[in-house]
Amino acid sequence: MTSSPEPRWPADPIEAVAAHWQREPFFALFNVAVEALDEGYARIGVDRDDMPLRGVRDSINGGVVGSLGEAAARLCLTTQLAAEERLGATHEVSVSYLTSARGEHTTAEARLLRRGRRIAVADVELRDTTDGAINAKIRVSMGIERAEAS
């Protein structure tokens, strides 16, 4: 009797995507956790006490806020890529800072607004989970590339 080969794709592709992103340097450096993933949706979170960079009034640094938004958007797009596609460059990140992110736990929740053949756009809300306040609205445009044939 021969053993069956290992499956090419994991039983839970969303779980595999989350595990991959947890190993990314940005996620490790800033203690970012993947909290939720679905088709065209991603939520990441960070505890302020674990954040090494601080901004005004002991909030999360503004540059980190933009980077959290971009990371959530790129993770969100990853859930929509076909096997022959990969993430391309980020084309634009627009951040509207509304309030300082000073809550104990902050999330960046991304939803895919549009996905074309070569460009995708995501909308991200960064909010404190303590009081539900929206700290920033972030819009991210990203490229989609075809993986080269081997």
mmCIF file of the C-alpha atoms, coordinates in Angstrom:
data_MODEL
# 
_entry.id   MODEL 
# 
loop_
_atom_site.group_PDB 
_atom_site.id 
_atom_site.type_symbol 
_atom_site.label_atom_id 
_atom_site.label_alt_id 
_atom_site.label_comp_id 
_atom_site.label_asym_id 
_atom_site.label_entity_id 
_atom_site.label_seq_id 
_atom_site.pdbx_PDB_ins_code 
_atom_site.Cartn_x 
_atom_site.Cartn_y 
_atom_site.Cartn_z 
_atom_site.occupancy 
_atom_site.B_iso_or_equiv 
_atom_site.pdbx_formal_charge 
_atom_site.auth_seq_id 
_atom_site.auth_comp_id 
_atom_site.auth_asym_id 
_atom_site.auth_atom_id 
_atom_site.pdbx_PDB_model_num 
ATOM 1   C CA . MET A 1 1   ? 0.000   0.000  0.000   1.00 0.00 ? 1   MET A CA 1 
ATOM 2   C CA . THR A 1 2   ? 1.417   3.394  -0.953  1.00 0.00 ? 2   THR A CA 1 
ATOM 3   C CA . SER A 1 3   ? 0.939   6.492  1.085   1.00 0.00 ? 3   SER A CA 1 
ATOM 4   C CA . SER A 1 4   ? -0.922  9.375  -0.465  1.00 0.00 ? 4   SER A CA 1 
ATOM 5   C CA . PRO A 1 5   ? 1.126   12.498 -1.229  1.00 0.00 ? 5   PRO A CA 1 
ATOM 6   C CA . GLU A 1 6   ? 0.905   15.540 1.014   1.00 0.00 ? 6   GLU A CA 1 
ATOM 7   C CA . PRO A 1 7   ? -1.780  17.974 -0.151  1.00 0.00 ? 7   PRO A CA 1 
ATOM 8   C CA . ARG A 1 8   ? -0.439  20.951 -2.121  1.00 0.00 ? 8   ARG A CA 1 
ATOM 9   C CA . TRP A 1 9   ? -2.555  23.469 -0.233  1.00 0.00 ? 9   TRP A CA 1 
ATOM 10  C CA . PRO A 1 10  ? -3.134  23.579 3.517   1.00 0.00 ? 10  PRO A CA 1 
ATOM 11  C CA . ALA A 1 11  ? -6.515  22.479 4.832   1.00 0.00 ? 11  ALA A CA 1 
ATOM 12  C CA . ASP A 1 12  ? -7.180  26.050 5.969   1.00 0.00 ? 12  ASP A CA 1 
ATOM 13  C CA . PRO A 1 13  ? -5.564  28.546 3.536   1.00 0.00 ? 13  PRO A CA 1 
ATOM 14  C CA . ILE A 1 14  ? -6.612  31.551 5.649   1.00 0.00 ? 14  ILE A CA 1 
ATOM 15  C CA . GLU A 1 15  ? -4.826  30.058 8.662   1.00 0.00 ? 15  GLU A CA 1 
ATOM 16  C CA . ALA A 1 16  ? -1.716  29.494 6.524   1.00 0.00 ? 16  ALA A CA 1 
ATOM 17  C CA . VAL A 1 17  ? -1.790  33.134 5.370   1.00 0.00 ? 17  VAL A CA 1 
ATOM 18  C CA . ALA A 1 18  ? -2.054  34.334 8.979   1.00 0.00 ? 18  ALA A CA 1 
ATOM 19  C CA . ALA A 1 19  ? 0.847   32.099 10.047  1.00 0.00 ? 19  ALA A CA 1 
ATOM 20  C CA . HIS A 1 20  ? 3.005   33.438 7.195   1.00 0.00 ? 20  HIS A CA 1 
ATOM 21  C CA . TRP A 1 21  ? 2.336   37.080 8.067   1.00 0.00 ? 21  TRP A CA 1 
ATOM 22  C CA . GLN A 1 22  ? 3.033   36.501 11.775  1.00 0.00 ? 22  GLN A CA 1 
ATOM 23  C CA . ARG A 1 23  ? 6.637   35.731 10.759  1.00 0.00 ? 23  ARG A CA 1 
ATOM 24  C CA . GLU A 1 24  ? 7.092   39.054 8.923   1.00 0.00 ? 24  GLU A CA 1 
ATOM 25  C CA . PRO A 1 25  ? 9.649   41.410 10.572  1.00 0.00 ? 25  PRO A CA 1 
ATOM 26  C CA . PHE A 1 26  ? 7.167   44.304 10.983  1.00 0.00 ? 26  PHE A CA 1 
ATOM 27  C CA . PHE A 1 27  ? 4.722   42.036 12.809  1.00 0.00 ? 27  PHE A CA 1 
ATOM 28  C CA . ALA A 1 28  ? 7.482   40.661 15.049  1.00 0.00 ? 28  ALA A CA 1 
ATOM 29  C CA . LEU A 1 29  ? 9.113   44.032 15.810  1.00 0.00 ? 29  LEU A CA 1 
ATOM 30  C CA . PHE A 1 30  ? 5.853   45.732 16.809  1.00 0.00 ? 30  PHE A CA 1 
ATOM 31  C CA . ASN A 1 31  ? 4.152   42.644 18.309  1.00 0.00 ? 31  ASN A CA 1 
ATOM 32  C CA . VAL A 1 32  ? 1.327   42.790 15.755  1.00 0.00 ? 32  VAL A CA 1 
ATOM 33  C CA . ALA A 1 33  ? -1.139  39.887 15.758  1.00 0.00 ? 33  ALA A CA 1 
ATOM 34  C CA . VAL A 1 34  ? -3.412  38.679 12.972  1.00 0.00 ? 34  VAL A CA 1 
ATOM 35  C CA . GLU A 1 35  ? -6.816  38.637 14.699  1.00 0.00 ? 35  GLU A CA 1 
ATOM 36  C CA . ALA A 1 36  ? -9.237  37.852 11.867  1.00 0.00 ? 36  ALA A CA 1 
ATOM 37  C CA . LEU A 1 37  ? -9.121  36.964 8.175   1.00 0.00 ? 37  LEU A CA 1 
ATOM 38  C CA . ASP A 1 38  ? -11.769 36.284 5.589   1.00 0.00 ? 38  ASP A CA 1 
ATOM 39  C CA . GLU A 1 39  ? -12.157 36.775 1.851   1.00 0.00 ? 39  GLU A CA 1 
ATOM 40  C CA . GLY A 1 40  ? -11.405 40.471 1.256   1.00 0.00 ? 40  GLY A CA 1 
ATOM 41  C CA . TYR A 1 41  ? -11.131 41.243 4.970   1.00 0.00 ? 41  TYR A CA 1 
ATOM 42  C CA . ALA A 1 42  ? -8.343  41.383 7.557   1.00 0.00 ? 42  ALA A CA 1 
ATOM 43  C CA . ARG A 1 43  ? -8.001  42.633 11.119  1.00 0.00 ? 43  ARG A CA 1 
ATOM 44  C CA . ILE A 1 44  ? -4.690  43.005 12.909  1.00 0.00 ? 44  ILE A CA 1 
ATOM 45  C CA . GLY A 1 45  ? -4.128  44.253 16.438  1.00 0.00 ? 45  GLY A CA 1 
ATOM 46  C CA . VAL A 1 46  ? -1.464  45.606 18.741  1.00 0.00 ? 46  VAL A CA 1 
ATOM 47  C CA . ASP A 1 47  ? -1.294  46.336 22.461  1.00 0.00 ? 47  ASP A CA 1 
ATOM 48  C CA . ARG A 1 48  ? -0.015  49.843 23.164  1.00 0.00 ? 48  ARG A CA 1 
ATOM 49  C CA . ASP A 1 49  ? 2.156   48.579 26.029  1.00 0.00 ? 49  ASP A CA 1 
ATOM 50  C CA . ASP A 1 50  ? 4.001   46.336 23.533  1.00 0.00 ? 50  ASP A CA 1 
ATOM 51  C CA . MET A 1 51  ? 4.610   49.213 21.100  1.00 0.00 ? 51  MET A CA 1 
ATOM 52  C CA . PRO A 1 52  ? 8.246   50.407 21.222  1.00 0.00 ? 52  PRO A CA 1 
ATOM 53  C CA . LEU A 1 53  ? 7.573   53.656 19.291  1.00 0.00 ? 53  LEU A CA 1 
ATOM 54  C CA . ARG A 1 54  ? 5.346   56.257 20.904  1.00 0.00 ? 54  ARG A CA 1 
ATOM 55  C CA . GLY A 1 55  ? 3.867   59.450 19.571  1.00 0.00 ? 55  GLY A CA 1 
ATOM 56  C CA . VAL A 1 56  ? 2.049   62.466 20.987  1.00 0.00 ? 56  VAL A CA 1 
ATOM 57  C CA . ARG A 1 57  ? 0.517   61.986 24.472  1.00 0.00 ? 57  ARG A CA 1 
ATOM 58  C CA . ASP A 1 58  ? 1.958   58.460 24.687  1.00 0.00 ? 58  ASP A CA 1 
ATOM 59  C CA . SER A 1 59  ? -0.065  57.312 21.667  1.00 0.00 ? 59  SER A CA 1 
ATOM 60  C CA . ILE A 1 60  ? 1.008   54.948 18.902  1.00 0.00 ? 60  ILE A CA 1 
ATOM 61  C CA . ASN A 1 61  ? 3.456   56.774 16.614  1.00 0.00 ? 61  ASN A CA 1 
ATOM 62  C CA . GLY A 1 62  ? 1.806   58.289 13.515  1.00 0.00 ? 62  GLY A CA 1 
ATOM 63  C CA . GLY A 1 63  ? 4.174   56.532 11.118  1.00 0.00 ? 63  GLY A CA 1 
ATOM 64  C CA . VAL A 1 64  ? 3.361   53.217 12.755  1.00 0.00 ? 64  VAL A CA 1 
ATOM 65  C CA . VAL A 1 65  ? -0.361  54.009 12.356  1.00 0.00 ? 65  VAL A CA 1 
ATOM 66  C CA . GLY A 1 66  ? 0.141   54.358 8.589   1.00 0.00 ? 66  GLY A CA 1 
ATOM 67  C CA . SER A 1 67  ? 2.250   51.200 8.468   1.00 0.00 ? 67  SER A CA 1 
ATOM 68  C CA . LEU A 1 68  ? -0.378  49.222 10.402  1.00 0.00 ? 68  LEU A CA 1 
ATOM 69  C CA . GLY A 1 69  ? -2.965  50.364 7.860   1.00 0.00 ? 69  GLY A CA 1 
ATOM 70  C CA . GLU A 1 70  ? -0.779  49.336 4.942   1.00 0.00 ? 70  GLU A CA 1 
ATOM 71  C CA . ALA A 1 71  ? -0.012  45.947 6.513   1.00 0.00 ? 71  ALA A CA 1 
ATOM 72  C CA . ALA A 1 72  ? -3.713  45.258 7.144   1.00 0.00 ? 72  ALA A CA 1 
ATOM 73  C CA . ALA A 1 73  ? -4.579  46.245 3.557   1.00 0.00 ? 73  ALA A CA 1 
ATOM 74  C CA . ARG A 1 74  ? -1.883  44.021 2.068   1.00 0.00 ? 74  ARG A CA 1 
ATOM 75  C CA . LEU A 1 75  ? -2.957  41.124 4.276   1.00 0.00 ? 75  LEU A CA 1 
ATOM 76  C CA . CYS A 1 76  ? -6.556  41.723 3.179   1.00 0.00 ? 76  CYS A CA 1 
ATOM 77  C CA . LEU A 1 77  ? -5.566  41.587 -0.514  1.00 0.00 ? 77  LEU A CA 1 
ATOM 78  C CA . THR A 1 78  ? -3.610  38.371 0.078   1.00 0.00 ? 78  THR A CA 1 
ATOM 79  C CA . THR A 1 79  ? -6.919  36.607 0.785   1.00 0.00 ? 79  THR A CA 1 
ATOM 80  C CA . GLN A 1 80  ? -8.047  37.422 -2.773  1.00 0.00 ? 80  GLN A CA 1 
ATOM 81  C CA . LEU A 1 81  ? -4.972  36.399 -4.772  1.00 0.00 ? 81  LEU A CA 1 
ATOM 82  C CA . ALA A 1 82  ? -5.037  33.430 -7.120  1.00 0.00 ? 82  ALA A CA 1 
ATOM 83  C CA . ALA A 1 83  ? -2.223  30.861 -7.065  1.00 0.00 ? 83  ALA A CA 1 
ATOM 84  C CA . GLU A 1 84  ? -0.492  32.564 -10.013 1.00 0.00 ? 84  GLU A CA 1 
ATOM 85  C CA . GLU A 1 85  ? -0.664  36.049 -8.447  1.00 0.00 ? 85  GLU A CA 1 
ATOM 86  C CA . ARG A 1 86  ? 1.387   37.825 -5.796  1.00 0.00 ? 86  ARG A CA 1 
ATOM 87  C CA . LEU A 1 87  ? 1.382   41.159 -4.011  1.00 0.00 ? 87  LEU A CA 1 
ATOM 88  C CA . GLY A 1 88  ? 2.974   43.976 -5.957  1.00 0.00 ? 88  GLY A CA 1 
ATOM 89  C CA . ALA A 1 89  ? 4.236   47.332 -4.759  1.00 0.00 ? 89  ALA A CA 1 
ATOM 90  C CA . THR A 1 90  ? 2.140   49.681 -2.675  1.00 0.00 ? 90  THR A CA 1 
ATOM 91  C CA . HIS A 1 91  ? 1.174   52.587 -4.933  1.00 0.00 ? 91  HIS A CA 1 
ATOM 92  C CA . GLU A 1 92  ? -0.337  54.962 -2.391  1.00 0.00 ? 92  GLU A CA 1 
ATOM 93  C CA . VAL A 1 93  ? -1.141  55.226 1.306   1.00 0.00 ? 93  VAL A CA 1 
ATOM 94  C CA . SER A 1 94  ? -3.418  58.043 2.451   1.00 0.00 ? 94  SER A CA 1 
ATOM 95  C CA . VAL A 1 95  ? -3.901  58.520 6.193   1.00 0.00 ? 95  VAL A CA 1 
ATOM 96  C CA . SER A 1 96  ? -6.496  60.769 7.833   1.00 0.00 ? 96  SER A CA 1 
ATOM 97  C CA . TYR A 1 97  ? -5.514  61.065 11.497  1.00 0.00 ? 97  TYR A CA 1 
ATOM 98  C CA . LEU A 1 98  ? -8.666  61.621 13.566  1.00 0.00 ? 98  LEU A CA 1 
ATOM 99  C CA . THR A 1 99  ? -7.615  61.034 17.195  1.00 0.00 ? 99  THR A CA 1 
ATOM 100 C CA . SER A 1 100 ? -4.517  59.770 18.980  1.00 0.00 ? 100 SER A CA 1 
ATOM 101 C CA . ALA A 1 101 ? -4.358  55.976 19.340  1.00 0.00 ? 101 ALA A CA 1 
ATOM 102 C CA . ARG A 1 102 ? -4.004  55.814 23.132  1.00 0.00 ? 102 ARG A CA 1 
ATOM 103 C CA . GLY A 1 103 ? -6.205  52.840 24.039  1.00 0.00 ? 103 GLY A CA 1 
ATOM 104 C CA . GLU A 1 104 ? -4.844  49.650 25.553  1.00 0.00 ? 104 GLU A CA 1 
ATOM 105 C CA . HIS A 1 105 ? -5.497  47.677 22.347  1.00 0.00 ? 105 HIS A CA 1 
ATOM 106 C CA . THR A 1 106 ? -5.689  49.049 18.809  1.00 0.00 ? 106 THR A CA 1 
ATOM 107 C CA . THR A 1 107 ? -6.913  47.264 15.687  1.00 0.00 ? 107 THR A CA 1 
ATOM 108 C CA . ALA A 1 108 ? -6.536  47.961 11.978  1.00 0.00 ? 108 ALA A CA 1 
ATOM 109 C CA . GLU A 1 109 ? -9.514  46.541 10.104  1.00 0.00 ? 109 GLU A CA 1 
ATOM 110 C CA . ALA A 1 110 ? -9.166  46.360 6.301   1.00 0.00 ? 110 ALA A CA 1 
ATOM 111 C CA . ARG A 1 111 ? -11.796 45.737 3.652   1.00 0.00 ? 111 ARG A CA 1 
ATOM 112 C CA . LEU A 1 112 ? -11.125 45.384 -0.045  1.00 0.00 ? 112 LEU A CA 1 
ATOM 113 C CA . LEU A 1 113 ? -12.991 48.110 -1.945  1.00 0.00 ? 113 LEU A CA 1 
ATOM 114 C CA . ARG A 1 114 ? -11.972 47.164 -5.475  1.00 0.00 ? 114 ARG A CA 1 
ATOM 115 C CA . ARG A 1 115 ? -9.812  44.504 -7.021  1.00 0.00 ? 115 ARG A CA 1 
ATOM 116 C CA . GLY A 1 116 ? -8.876  44.771 -10.662 1.00 0.00 ? 116 GLY A CA 1 
ATOM 117 C CA . ARG A 1 117 ? -6.410  42.733 -12.704 1.00 0.00 ? 117 ARG A CA 1 
ATOM 118 C CA . ARG A 1 118 ? -3.386  44.813 -11.681 1.00 0.00 ? 118 ARG A CA 1 
ATOM 119 C CA . ILE A 1 119 ? -4.472  47.180 -8.900  1.00 0.00 ? 119 ILE A CA 1 
ATOM 120 C CA . ALA A 1 120 ? -6.501  46.819 -5.716  1.00 0.00 ? 120 ALA A CA 1 
ATOM 121 C CA . VAL A 1 121 ? -7.759  49.414 -3.245  1.00 0.00 ? 121 VAL A CA 1 
ATOM 122 C CA . ALA A 1 122 ? -8.509  48.774 0.421   1.00 0.00 ? 122 ALA A CA 1 
ATOM 123 C CA . ASP A 1 123 ? -10.114 50.905 3.121   1.00 0.00 ? 123 ASP A CA 1 
ATOM 124 C CA . VAL A 1 124 ? -8.771  50.589 6.665   1.00 0.00 ? 124 VAL A CA 1 
ATOM 125 C CA . GLU A 1 125 ? -10.134 51.813 9.999   1.00 0.00 ? 125 GLU A CA 1 
ATOM 126 C CA . LEU A 1 126 ? -7.689  52.022 12.869  1.00 0.00 ? 126 LEU A CA 1 
ATOM 127 C CA . ARG A 1 127 ? -9.493  52.121 16.210  1.00 0.00 ? 127 ARG A CA 1 
ATOM 128 C CA . ASP A 1 128 ? -9.077  51.775 19.947  1.00 0.00 ? 128 ASP A CA 1 
ATOM 129 C CA . THR A 1 129 ? -11.005 48.758 21.160  1.00 0.00 ? 129 THR A CA 1 
ATOM 130 C CA . THR A 1 130 ? -11.348 50.247 24.645  1.00 0.00 ? 130 THR A CA 1 
ATOM 131 C CA . ASP A 1 131 ? -13.793 52.987 23.627  1.00 0.00 ? 131 ASP A CA 1 
ATOM 132 C CA . GLY A 1 132 ? -14.378 52.146 19.948  1.00 0.00 ? 132 GLY A CA 1 
ATOM 133 C CA . ALA A 1 133 ? -13.016 55.509 18.768  1.00 0.00 ? 133 ALA A CA 1 
ATOM 134 C CA . ILE A 1 134 ? -11.764 55.607 15.183  1.00 0.00 ? 134 ILE A CA 1 
ATOM 135 C CA . ASN A 1 135 ? -8.197  56.914 15.334  1.00 0.00 ? 135 ASN A CA 1 
ATOM 136 C CA . ALA A 1 136 ? -7.479  56.977 11.596  1.00 0.00 ? 136 ALA A CA 1 
ATOM 137 C CA . LYS A 1 137 ? -8.994  56.220 8.196   1.00 0.00 ? 137 LYS A CA 1 
ATOM 138 C CA . ILE A 1 138 ? -6.471  54.818 5.763   1.00 0.00 ? 138 ILE A CA 1 
ATOM 139 C CA . ARG A 1 139 ? -6.816  54.163 2.029   1.00 0.00 ? 139 ARG A CA 1 
ATOM 140 C CA . VAL A 1 140 ? -4.227  51.922 0.357   1.00 0.00 ? 140 VAL A CA 1 
ATOM 141 C CA . SER A 1 141 ? -3.684  51.234 -3.367  1.00 0.00 ? 141 SER A CA 1 
ATOM 142 C CA . MET A 1 142 ? -1.588  48.157 -4.165  1.00 0.00 ? 142 MET A CA 1 
ATOM 143 C CA . GLY A 1 143 ? -0.331  46.371 -7.235  1.00 0.00 ? 143 GLY A CA 1 
ATOM 144 C CA . ILE A 1 144 ? -1.085  42.792 -8.205  1.00 0.00 ? 144 ILE A CA 1 
ATOM 145 C CA . GLU A 1 145 ? 1.578   40.915 -10.162 1.00 0.00 ? 145 GLU A CA 1 
ATOM 146 C CA . ARG A 1 146 ? 1.576   37.656 -12.025 1.00 0.00 ? 146 ARG A CA 1 
ATOM 147 C CA . ALA A 1 147 ? 4.052   35.136 -10.658 1.00 0.00 ? 147 ALA A CA 1 
ATOM 148 C CA . GLU A 1 148 ? 6.622   34.216 -13.282 1.00 0.00 ? 148 GLU A CA 1 
ATOM 149 C CA . ALA A 1 149 ? 6.297   30.751 -14.767 1.00 0.00 ? 149 ALA A CA 1 
ATOM 150 C CA . SER A 1 150 ? 9.005   28.342 -13.640 1.00 0.00 ? 150 SER A CA 1 
# 
